[in-house]
Coordinates of C-alpha atoms in Angstrom, one line a residue:
X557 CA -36.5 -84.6 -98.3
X558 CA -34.1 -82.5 -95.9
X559 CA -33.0 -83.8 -92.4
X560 CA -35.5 -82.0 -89.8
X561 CA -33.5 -81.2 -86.8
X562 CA -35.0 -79.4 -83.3
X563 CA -33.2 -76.4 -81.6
X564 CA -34.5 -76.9 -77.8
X565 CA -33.6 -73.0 -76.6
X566 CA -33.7 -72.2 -72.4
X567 CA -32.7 -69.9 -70.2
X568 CA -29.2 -72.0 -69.7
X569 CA -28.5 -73.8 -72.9
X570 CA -29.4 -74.4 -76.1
X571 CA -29.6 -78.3 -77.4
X572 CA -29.5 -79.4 -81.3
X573 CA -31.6 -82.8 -81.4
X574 CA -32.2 -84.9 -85.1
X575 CA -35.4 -86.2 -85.5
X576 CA -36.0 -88.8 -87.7
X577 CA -38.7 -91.6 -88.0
X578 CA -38.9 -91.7 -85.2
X579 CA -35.8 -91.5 -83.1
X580 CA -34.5 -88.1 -81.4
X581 CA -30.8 -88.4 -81.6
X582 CA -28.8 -85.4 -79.1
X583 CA -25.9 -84.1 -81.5
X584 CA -25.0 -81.4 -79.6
X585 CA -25.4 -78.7 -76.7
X586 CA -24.0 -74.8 -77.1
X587 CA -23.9 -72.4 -74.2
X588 CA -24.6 -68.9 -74.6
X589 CA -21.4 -67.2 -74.3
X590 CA -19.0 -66.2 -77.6
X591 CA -17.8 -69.8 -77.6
X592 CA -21.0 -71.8 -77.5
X593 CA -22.6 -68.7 -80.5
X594 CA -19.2 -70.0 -82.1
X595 CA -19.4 -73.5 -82.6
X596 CA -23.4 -72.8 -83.4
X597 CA -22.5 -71.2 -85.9
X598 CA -20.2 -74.0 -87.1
X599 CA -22.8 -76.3 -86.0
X600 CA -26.0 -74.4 -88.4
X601 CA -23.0 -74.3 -91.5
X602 CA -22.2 -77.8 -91.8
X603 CA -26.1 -78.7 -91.8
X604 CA -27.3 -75.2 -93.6
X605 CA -28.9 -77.4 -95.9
X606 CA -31.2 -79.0 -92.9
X607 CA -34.7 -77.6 -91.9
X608 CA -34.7 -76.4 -88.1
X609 CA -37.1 -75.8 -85.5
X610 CA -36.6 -73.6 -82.7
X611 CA -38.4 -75.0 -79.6
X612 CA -38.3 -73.0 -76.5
X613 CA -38.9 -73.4 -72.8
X614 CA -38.2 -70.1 -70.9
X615 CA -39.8 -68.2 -68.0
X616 CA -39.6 -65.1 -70.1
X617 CA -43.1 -66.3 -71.6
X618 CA -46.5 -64.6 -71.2
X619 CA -50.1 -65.3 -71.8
X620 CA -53.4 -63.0 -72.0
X621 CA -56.8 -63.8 -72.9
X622 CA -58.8 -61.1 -75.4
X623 CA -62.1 -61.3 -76.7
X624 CA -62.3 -59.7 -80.4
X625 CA -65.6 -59.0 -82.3
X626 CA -65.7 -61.5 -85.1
X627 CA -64.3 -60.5 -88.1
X628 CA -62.5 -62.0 -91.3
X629 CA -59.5 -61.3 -93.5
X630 CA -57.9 -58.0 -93.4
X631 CA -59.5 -56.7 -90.4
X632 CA -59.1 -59.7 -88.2
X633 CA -55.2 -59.4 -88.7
X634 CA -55.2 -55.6 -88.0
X635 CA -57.3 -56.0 -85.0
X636 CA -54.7 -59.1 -83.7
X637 CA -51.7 -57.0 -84.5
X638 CA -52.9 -53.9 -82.0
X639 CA -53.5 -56.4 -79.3
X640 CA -50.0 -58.0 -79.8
X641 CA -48.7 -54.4 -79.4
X642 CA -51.0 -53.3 -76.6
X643 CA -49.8 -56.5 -74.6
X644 CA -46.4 -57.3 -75.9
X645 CA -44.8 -53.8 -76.6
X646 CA -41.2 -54.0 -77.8
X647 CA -40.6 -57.8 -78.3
X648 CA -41.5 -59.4 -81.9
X649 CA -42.2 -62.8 -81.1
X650 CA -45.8 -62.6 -80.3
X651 CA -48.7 -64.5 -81.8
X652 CA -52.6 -65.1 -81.7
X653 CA -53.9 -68.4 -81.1
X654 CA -58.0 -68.6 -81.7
X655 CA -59.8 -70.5 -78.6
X656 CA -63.0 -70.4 -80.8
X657 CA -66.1 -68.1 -80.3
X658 CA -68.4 -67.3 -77.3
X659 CA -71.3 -68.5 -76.8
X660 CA -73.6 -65.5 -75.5
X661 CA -74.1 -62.0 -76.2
X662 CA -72.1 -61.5 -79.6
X663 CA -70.5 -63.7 -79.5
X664 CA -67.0 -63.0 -80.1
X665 CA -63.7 -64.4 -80.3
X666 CA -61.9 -65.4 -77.6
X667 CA -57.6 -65.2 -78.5
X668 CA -54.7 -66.2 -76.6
X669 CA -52.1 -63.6 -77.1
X670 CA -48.5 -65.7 -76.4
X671 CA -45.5 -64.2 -76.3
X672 CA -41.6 -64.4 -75.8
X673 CA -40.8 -61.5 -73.8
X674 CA -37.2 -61.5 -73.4
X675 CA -36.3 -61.3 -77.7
X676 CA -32.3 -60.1 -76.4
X677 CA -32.2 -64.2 -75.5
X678 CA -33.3 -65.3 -78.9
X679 CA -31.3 -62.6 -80.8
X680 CA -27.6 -63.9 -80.7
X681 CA -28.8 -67.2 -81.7
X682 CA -31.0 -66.2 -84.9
X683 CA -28.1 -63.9 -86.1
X684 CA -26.0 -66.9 -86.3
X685 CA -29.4 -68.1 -88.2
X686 CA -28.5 -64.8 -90.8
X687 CA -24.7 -64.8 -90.8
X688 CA -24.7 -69.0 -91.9
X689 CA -27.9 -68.9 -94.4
X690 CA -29.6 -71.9 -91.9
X691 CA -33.1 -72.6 -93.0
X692 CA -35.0 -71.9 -89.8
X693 CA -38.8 -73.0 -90.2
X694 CA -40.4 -71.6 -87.1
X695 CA -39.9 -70.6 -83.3
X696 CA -42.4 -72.3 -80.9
X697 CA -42.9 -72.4 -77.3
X698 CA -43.4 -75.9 -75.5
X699 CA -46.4 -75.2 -73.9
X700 CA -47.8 -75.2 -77.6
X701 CA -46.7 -78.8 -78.1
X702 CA -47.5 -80.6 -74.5
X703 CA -51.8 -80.7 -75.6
X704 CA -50.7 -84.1 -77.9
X705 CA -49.9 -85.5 -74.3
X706 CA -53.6 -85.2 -73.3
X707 CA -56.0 -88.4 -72.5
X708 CA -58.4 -88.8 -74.7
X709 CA -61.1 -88.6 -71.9
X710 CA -59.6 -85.9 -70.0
X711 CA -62.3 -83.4 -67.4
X712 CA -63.0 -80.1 -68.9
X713 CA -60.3 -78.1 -66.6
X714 CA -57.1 -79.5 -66.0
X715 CA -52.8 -78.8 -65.2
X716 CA -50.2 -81.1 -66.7
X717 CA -47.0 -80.5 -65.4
X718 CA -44.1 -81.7 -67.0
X719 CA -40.2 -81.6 -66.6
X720 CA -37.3 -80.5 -68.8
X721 CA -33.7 -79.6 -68.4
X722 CA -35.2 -75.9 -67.9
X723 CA -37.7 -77.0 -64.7
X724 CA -40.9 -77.5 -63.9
X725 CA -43.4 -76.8 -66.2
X726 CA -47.3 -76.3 -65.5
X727 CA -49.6 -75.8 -68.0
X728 CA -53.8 -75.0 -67.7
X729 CA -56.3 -76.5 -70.4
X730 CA -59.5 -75.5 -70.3
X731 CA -62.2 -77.3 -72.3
X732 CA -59.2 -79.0 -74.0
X733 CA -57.4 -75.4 -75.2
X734 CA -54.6 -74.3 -73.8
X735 CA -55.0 -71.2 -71.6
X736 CA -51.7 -70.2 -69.5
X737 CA -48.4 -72.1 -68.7
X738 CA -45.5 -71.0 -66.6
X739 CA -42.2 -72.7 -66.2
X740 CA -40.4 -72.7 -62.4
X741 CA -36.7 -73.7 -62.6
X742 CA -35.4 -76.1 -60.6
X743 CA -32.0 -76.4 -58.5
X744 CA -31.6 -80.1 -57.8
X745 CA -33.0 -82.6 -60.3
X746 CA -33.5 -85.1 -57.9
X747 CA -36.4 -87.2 -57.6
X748 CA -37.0 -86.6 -54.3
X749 CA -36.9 -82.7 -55.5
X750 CA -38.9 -82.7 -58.3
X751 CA -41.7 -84.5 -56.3
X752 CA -41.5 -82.0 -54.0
X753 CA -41.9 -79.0 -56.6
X754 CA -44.3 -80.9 -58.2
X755 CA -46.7 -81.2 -55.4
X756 CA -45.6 -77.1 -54.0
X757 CA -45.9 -75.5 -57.5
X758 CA -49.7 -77.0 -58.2
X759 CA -50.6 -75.4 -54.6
X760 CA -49.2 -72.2 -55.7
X761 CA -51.1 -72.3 -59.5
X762 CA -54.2 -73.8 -58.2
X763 CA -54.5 -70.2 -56.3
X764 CA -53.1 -68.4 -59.1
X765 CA -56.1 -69.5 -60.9
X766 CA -58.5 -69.3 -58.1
X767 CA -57.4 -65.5 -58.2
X768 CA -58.0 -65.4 -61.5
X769 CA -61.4 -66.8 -61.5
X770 CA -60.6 -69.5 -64.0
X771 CA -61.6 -72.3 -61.9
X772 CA -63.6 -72.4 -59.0
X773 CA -63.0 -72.2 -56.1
X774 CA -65.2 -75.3 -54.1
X775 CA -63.7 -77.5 -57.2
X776 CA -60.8 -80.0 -56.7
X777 CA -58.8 -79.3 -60.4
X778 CA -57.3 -82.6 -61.6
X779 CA -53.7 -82.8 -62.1
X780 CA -51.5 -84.4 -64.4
X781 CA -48.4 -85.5 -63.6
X782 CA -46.1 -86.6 -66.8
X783 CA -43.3 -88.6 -65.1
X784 CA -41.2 -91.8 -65.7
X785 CA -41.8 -94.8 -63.9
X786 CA -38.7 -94.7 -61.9
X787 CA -39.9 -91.7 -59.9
X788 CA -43.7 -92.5 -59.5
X789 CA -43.2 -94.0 -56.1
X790 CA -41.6 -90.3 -54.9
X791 CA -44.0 -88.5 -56.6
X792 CA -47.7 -90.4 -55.7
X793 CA -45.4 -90.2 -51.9
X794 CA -45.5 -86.2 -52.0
X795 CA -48.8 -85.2 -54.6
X796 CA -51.5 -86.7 -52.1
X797 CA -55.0 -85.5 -53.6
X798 CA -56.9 -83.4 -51.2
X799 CA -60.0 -81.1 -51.4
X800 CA -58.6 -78.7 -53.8
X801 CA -56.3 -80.9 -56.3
X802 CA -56.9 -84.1 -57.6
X803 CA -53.3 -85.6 -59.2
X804 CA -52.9 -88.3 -61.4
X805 CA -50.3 -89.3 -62.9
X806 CA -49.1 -90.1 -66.9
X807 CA -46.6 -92.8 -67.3
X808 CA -43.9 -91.2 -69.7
X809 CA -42.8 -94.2 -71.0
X810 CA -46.1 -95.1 -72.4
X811 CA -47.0 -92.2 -73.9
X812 CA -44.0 -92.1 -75.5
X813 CA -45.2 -94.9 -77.3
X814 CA -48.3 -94.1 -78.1
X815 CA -46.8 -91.4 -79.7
X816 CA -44.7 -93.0 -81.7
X817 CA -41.2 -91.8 -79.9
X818 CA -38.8 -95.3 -80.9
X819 CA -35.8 -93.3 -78.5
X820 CA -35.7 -94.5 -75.0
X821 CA -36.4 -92.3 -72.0
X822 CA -34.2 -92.9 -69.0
X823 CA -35.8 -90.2 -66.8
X824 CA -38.7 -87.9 -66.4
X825 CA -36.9 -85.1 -68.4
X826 CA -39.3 -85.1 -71.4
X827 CA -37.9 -82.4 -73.6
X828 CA -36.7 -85.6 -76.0
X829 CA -40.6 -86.5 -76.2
X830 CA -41.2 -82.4 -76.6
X831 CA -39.0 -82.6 -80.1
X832 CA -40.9 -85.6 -81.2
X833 CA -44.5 -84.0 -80.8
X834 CA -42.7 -80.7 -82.4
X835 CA -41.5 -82.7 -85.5
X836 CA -44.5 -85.0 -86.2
X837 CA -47.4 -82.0 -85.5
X838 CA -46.0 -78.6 -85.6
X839 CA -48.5 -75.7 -84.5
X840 CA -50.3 -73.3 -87.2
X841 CA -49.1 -70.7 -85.0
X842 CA -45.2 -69.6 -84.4
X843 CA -43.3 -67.0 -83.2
X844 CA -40.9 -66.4 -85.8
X845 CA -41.3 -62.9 -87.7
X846 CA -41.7 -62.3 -91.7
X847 CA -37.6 -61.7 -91.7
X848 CA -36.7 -64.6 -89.8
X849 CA -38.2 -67.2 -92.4
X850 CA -36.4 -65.7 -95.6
X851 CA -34.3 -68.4 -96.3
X852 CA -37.3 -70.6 -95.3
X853 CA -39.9 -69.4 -97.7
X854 CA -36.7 -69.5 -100.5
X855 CA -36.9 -73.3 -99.6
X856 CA -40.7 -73.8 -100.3
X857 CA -40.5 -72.2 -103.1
X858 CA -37.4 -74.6 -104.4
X859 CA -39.4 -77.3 -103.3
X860 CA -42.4 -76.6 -104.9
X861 CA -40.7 -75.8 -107.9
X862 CA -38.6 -79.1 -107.8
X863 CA -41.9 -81.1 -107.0
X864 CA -43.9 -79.2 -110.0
X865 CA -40.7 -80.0 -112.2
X866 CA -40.9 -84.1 -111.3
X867 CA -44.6 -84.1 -112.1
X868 CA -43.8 -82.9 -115.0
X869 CA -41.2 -84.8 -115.9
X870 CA -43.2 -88.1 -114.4
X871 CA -45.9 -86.6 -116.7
X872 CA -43.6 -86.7 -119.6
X873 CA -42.4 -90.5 -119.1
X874 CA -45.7 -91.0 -118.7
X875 CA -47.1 -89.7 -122.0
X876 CA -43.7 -91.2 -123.8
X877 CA -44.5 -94.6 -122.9
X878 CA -47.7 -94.4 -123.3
X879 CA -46.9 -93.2 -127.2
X880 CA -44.1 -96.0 -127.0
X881 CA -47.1 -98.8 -126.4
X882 CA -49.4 -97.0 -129.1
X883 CA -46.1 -97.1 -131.4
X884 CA -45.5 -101.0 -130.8
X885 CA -49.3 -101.7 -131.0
X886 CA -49.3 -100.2 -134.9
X887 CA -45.9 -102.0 -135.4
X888 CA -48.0 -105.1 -134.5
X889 CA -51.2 -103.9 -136.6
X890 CA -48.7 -103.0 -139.3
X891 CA -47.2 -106.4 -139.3
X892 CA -50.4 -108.2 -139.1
X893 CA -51.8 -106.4 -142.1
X894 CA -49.1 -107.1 -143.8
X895 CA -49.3 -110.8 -143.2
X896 CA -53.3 -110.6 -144.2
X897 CA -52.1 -109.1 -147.4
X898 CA -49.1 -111.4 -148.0
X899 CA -52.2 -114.6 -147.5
X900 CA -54.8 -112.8 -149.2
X901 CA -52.1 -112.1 -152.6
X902 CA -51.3 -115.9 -152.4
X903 CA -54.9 -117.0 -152.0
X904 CA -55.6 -115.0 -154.9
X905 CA -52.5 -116.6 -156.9
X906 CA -54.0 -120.0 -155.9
X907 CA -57.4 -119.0 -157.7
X908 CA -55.5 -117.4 -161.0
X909 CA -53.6 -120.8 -161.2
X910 CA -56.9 -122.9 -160.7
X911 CA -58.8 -120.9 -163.6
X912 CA -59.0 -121.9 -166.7
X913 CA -56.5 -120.5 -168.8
X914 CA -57.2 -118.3 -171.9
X915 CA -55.9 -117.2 -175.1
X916 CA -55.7 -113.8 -174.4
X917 CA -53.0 -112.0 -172.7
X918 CA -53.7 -109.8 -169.4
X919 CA -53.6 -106.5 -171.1
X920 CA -55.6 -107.2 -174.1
X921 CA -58.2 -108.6 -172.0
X922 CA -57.7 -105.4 -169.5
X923 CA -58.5 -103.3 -172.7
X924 CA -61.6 -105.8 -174.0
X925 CA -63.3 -105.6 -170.6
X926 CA -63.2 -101.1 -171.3
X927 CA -64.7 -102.3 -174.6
X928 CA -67.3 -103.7 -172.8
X929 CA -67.7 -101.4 -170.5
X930 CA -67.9 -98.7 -173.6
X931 CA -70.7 -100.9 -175.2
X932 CA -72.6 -101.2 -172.0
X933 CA -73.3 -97.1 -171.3
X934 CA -74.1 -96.7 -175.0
X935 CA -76.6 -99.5 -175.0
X936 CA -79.2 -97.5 -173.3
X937 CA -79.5 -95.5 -176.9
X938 CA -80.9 -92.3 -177.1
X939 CA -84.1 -92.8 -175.0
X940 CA -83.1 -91.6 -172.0
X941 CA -82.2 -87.9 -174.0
X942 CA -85.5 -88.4 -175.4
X943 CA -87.4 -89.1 -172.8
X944 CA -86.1 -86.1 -171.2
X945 CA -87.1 -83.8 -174.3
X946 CA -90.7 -85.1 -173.5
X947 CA -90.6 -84.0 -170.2
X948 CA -89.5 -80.7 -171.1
X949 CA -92.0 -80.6 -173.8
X950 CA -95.2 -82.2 -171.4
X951 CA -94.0 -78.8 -169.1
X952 CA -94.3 -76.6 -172.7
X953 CA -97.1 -78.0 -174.4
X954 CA -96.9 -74.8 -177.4
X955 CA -94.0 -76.0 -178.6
X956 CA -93.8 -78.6 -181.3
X957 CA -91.5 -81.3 -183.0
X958 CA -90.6 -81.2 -186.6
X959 CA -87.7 -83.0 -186.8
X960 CA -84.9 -85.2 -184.4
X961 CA -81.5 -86.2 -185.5
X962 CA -79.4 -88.6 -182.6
X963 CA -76.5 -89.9 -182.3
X964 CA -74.3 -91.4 -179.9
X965 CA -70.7 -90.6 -180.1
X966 CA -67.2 -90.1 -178.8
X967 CA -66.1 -86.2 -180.1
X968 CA -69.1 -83.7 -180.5
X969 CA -69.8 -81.9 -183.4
X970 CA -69.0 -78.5 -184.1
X971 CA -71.3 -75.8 -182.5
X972 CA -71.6 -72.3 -184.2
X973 CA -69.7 -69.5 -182.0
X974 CA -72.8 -67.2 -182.0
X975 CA -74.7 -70.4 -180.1
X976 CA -76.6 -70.2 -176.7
X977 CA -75.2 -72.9 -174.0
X978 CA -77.2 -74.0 -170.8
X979 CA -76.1 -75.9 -168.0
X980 CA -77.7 -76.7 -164.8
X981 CA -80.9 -74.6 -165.8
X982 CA -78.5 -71.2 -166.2
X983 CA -76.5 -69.7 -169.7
X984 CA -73.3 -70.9 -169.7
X985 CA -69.6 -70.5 -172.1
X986 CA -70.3 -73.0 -175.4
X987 CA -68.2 -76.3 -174.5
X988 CA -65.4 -76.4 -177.5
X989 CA -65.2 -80.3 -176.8
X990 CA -67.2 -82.6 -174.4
X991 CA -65.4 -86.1 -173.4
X992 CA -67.8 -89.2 -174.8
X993 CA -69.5 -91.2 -174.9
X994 CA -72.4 -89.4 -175.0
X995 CA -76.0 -89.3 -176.4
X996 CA -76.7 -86.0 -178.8
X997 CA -79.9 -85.0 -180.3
X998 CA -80.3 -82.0 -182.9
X999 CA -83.9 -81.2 -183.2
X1000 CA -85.8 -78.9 -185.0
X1001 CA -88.7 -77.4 -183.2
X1002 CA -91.5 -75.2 -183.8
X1003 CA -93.5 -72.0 -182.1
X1004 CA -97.3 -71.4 -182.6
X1005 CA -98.7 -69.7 -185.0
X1006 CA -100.1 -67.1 -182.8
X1007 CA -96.3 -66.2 -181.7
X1008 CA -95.5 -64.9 -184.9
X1009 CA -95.6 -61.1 -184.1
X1010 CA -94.5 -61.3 -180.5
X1011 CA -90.4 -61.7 -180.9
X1012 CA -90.1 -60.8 -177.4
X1013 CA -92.3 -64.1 -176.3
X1014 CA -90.5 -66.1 -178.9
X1015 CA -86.9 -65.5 -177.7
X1016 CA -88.4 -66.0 -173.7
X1017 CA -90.3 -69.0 -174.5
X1018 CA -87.2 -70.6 -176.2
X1019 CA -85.0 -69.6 -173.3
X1020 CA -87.4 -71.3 -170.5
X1021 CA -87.6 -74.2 -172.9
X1022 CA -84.2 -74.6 -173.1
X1023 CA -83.2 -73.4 -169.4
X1024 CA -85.9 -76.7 -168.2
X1025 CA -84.3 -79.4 -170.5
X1026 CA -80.9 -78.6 -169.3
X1027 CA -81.9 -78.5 -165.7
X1028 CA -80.9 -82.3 -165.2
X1029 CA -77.7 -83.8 -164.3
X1030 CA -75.2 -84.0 -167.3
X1031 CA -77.0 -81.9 -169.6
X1032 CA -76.3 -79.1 -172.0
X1033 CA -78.3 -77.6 -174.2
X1034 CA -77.2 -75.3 -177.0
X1035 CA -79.9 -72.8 -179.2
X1036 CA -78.2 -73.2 -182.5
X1037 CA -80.8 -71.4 -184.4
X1038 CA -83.1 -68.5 -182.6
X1039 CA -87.0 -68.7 -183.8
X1040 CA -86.3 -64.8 -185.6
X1041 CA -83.0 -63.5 -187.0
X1042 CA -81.6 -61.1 -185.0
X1043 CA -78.5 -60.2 -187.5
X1044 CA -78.7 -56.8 -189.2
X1045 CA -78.0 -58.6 -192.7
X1046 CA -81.2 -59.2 -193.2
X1047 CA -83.1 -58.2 -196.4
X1048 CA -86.1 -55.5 -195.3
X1049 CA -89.3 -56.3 -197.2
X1050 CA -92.6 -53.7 -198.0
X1051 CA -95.1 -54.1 -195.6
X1052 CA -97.6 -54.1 -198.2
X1053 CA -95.9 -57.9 -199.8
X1054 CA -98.4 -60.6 -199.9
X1055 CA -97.4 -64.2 -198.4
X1056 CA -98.5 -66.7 -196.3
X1057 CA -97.3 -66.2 -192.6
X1058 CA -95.3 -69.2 -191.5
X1059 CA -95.3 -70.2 -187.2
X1060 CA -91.5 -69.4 -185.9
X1061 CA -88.9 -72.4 -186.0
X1062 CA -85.5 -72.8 -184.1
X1063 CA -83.4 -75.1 -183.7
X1064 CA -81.4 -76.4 -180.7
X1065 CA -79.3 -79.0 -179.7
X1066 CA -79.0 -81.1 -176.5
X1067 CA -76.1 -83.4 -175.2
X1068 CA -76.1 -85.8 -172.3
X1069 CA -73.4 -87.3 -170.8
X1070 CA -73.8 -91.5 -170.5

């Protein structure tokens, strides 16, 4: 992370503090002639890689109160700009703080327009800002910072006034928001002096607000006084409460502490405990313009880009090791496995040598046991073919049996080229060799009688017969011989010839696989 460093900017000076955990360390103080802009500039180079903070606490300030109808994105921000340039013409370090929304009528929203109005003090500084390439994240004023300083039970309306190098600051809350601060310089730092001012500037902004109807008038308005130990027997001498103000007053030294401020405060001048609040809370609002934060916004984006690039790369380790772990785990399976099959190959040695041994040698008895094997599948025999031919034949009782040759072997016989294959209930290629052992029947079968004249029956009959039997799983069955020759070789007889008809016979053959 960068060093965070606060610029504290007034009317006399400008300061360069280094916050960190903590501690406010003073590095240095520039003036604002050509010499002090010098050795700023020297100053913002040899720490252009820091992230700075502009705080200021000037008399050049200004405050108004504006209530806007309610309204979201786009037209909020146009409505905000025209107020900033009805109220604030000519200087661009103005902003919009939201004070929430009324409570009758429309209830609008109430803004705090704030404003720098004197941008010829700021300018020499923030072109040093330009000409170095220094990383400024924001301009604030100190009024914006001094509302982490409140008790936590504090009355509705209330001033805190507060000292720094520039004066005598005195700053309104109302409800807990902050509604209008002015700073009044101060000659003598004395103690004596400040409680003095202290005491005659509450008078004077007690009336100003009285004026300005933000308090009433009947009501004594409590008042805060932040101030060191040392000098709270001056100022409790000079701020005696009366009808109109009510002071109290907040020990610096302990709400310094609370704060979490480790640097030690040796006076009431609490511009030290100003940087601290700055650095550990900034505002949402500043008064910086779009130009100003260039070099600022180039930073984020470097940032986020460095922070999305260590995710990933965390992301990456991540997933490596994880992979390394899964890689060593499967070494370990590996090796296990290994060791199982390493004891399983010796336990199985073991058995071999505690067998019996026999006259045989491994790869004779290797082929005996495929013998066996062999004579098992072809000791079911043919009845399984022929059981299936009696299915077929229950589902087509017309045809009939005249004759069944079987055999079980290891080639097939030759089938005639002009032969009808099916397989799977469909007409198929004739096989040219089928690999045994299988079971083959050749059977002679017969039509009835009564089919004799219809050929057209004949052949369909045959072809569901045929289409059925092969239907089952490794079957084939091939129509060797049709029930009518259809070949044109055929001798023609007289119509008138005299014989005996004779019912249609074919011949087909089936093969299952065992």
């Amino acid at each position: 992370m960068p060093q965070r460093r606060v610029l504290f900017f007034d009317n006399s000076r400008l300061a360069a503090y280094r916050v960190q955990r903590g501690e406010v360390l003073h590095e240095a103080s520039f003036a604002g002639d050509e010499a002090g802009l010098a050795a700023f500039g020297s100053y913002l180079a040899e720490h252009r890689h820091s992230l700075f903070m502009l705080l200021a606490d000037t008399t050049e300030e200004s405050y108004q109160t504006e209530d806007i109808p309610y309204t979201t994105g786009r037209d909020r921000q146009a409505i905000i700009r025209r107020k900033l340039a009805q109220h604030f013409y000519g200087t661009p370090y103005a902003v919009a703080q939201s004070q929430g929304r009324l409570k009758t009528g429309r209830r609008d929203e109430r803004l705090l327009l704030m404003a720098l109005t004197q941008p010829q003090h700021l300018e020499p500084w923030l072109a040093e800002f330009r000409r170095s390439q220094a990383i400024l994240a924001g301009i604030y004023a100190l009024s914006q910072t001094v509302g982490g300083l409140l008790p936590a039970k504090s009355p509705a309306q209330l001033m805190l006034l507060t000292l720094t190098h520039a004066g005598l600051r005195q700053t309104f809350f109302d409800g807990g928001r902050m509604r209008f601060s002015r700073l009044t310089p101060l000659i003598h730092d004395a103690t004596d002096a400040l409680a003095a001012a202290a005491a005659g500037e509450a008078v004077k902004m007690h009336q100003y607000l009285t004026s300005q109807r933000l308090i009433e008038r009947d009501q004594p308005l409590t008042t805060l006084i932040l101030a060191h130990p040392l000098d709270t027997p001056a100022i409790r001498a000079h701020c005696q409460s009366n009808a109109s103000l009510h002071f109290e007053i907040l020990d610096l030294s302990e709400n310094a502490r609370r704060t979490g401020l480790r640097t030690p405060l040796a006076n009431s001048q609490a511009e030290v405990l100003f940087c601290h609040l700055l650095e550990k809370q900034p505002p949402r609002e500043q008064f910086a313009p779009a130009e100003a934060l260039g070099f600022y916004r180039l930073w984020q984006a470097r940032f986020g880009l460095r922070i999305a690039g260590a995710l990933i790369l965390a992301g990456g380790i991540l997933f490596a090791a994880n992979r390394g772990l899964d890689i060593l785990k499967l070494r370990d399976d590996i090796e296990q496995i290994g060791f199982q099959a390493r004891l399983n190959q010796e336990r199985y040695a073991t058995m071999l040598q505690a067998l019996p041994s026999i006259p045989i040698s491994p790869d004779d008895l290797r082929l005996l046991i495929d013998r066996y094997d062999q004579i098992v599948l072809r000791a079911q025999g043919p009845a399984p073919l022929l059981v299936q031919i009696s299915h077929s034949l229950d589902v087509f009782p017309a045809i009939s049996i005249d004759r069944i040759e079987w055999s079980i072997d290891e080639q097939m016989s030759p089938l005639p080229a002009d032969g009808i294959a099916y397989v799977g209930g469909k007409t198929a290629p004739v096989p040219q060799s089928l690999r045994g052992p299988f079971a083959q029947a050749e059977v002679v079968a017969r039509l009835p009688l009564a089919m004799v004249g219809d050929q057209r029956g004949q052949l369909a009959v045959v072809a569901d017969f045929l289409k059925h039997l092969s239907a089952q799983p490794d079957t084939t069955a091939i129509l060797m011989q049709p029930p009518l020759d259809t070949q044109s070789g055929k001798t023609l007889k007289s119509s008138d010839e005299k014989g005996t008809p004779e019912a249609p016979r074919f011949v087909f053959r089936v093969i299952r696989k065992l």
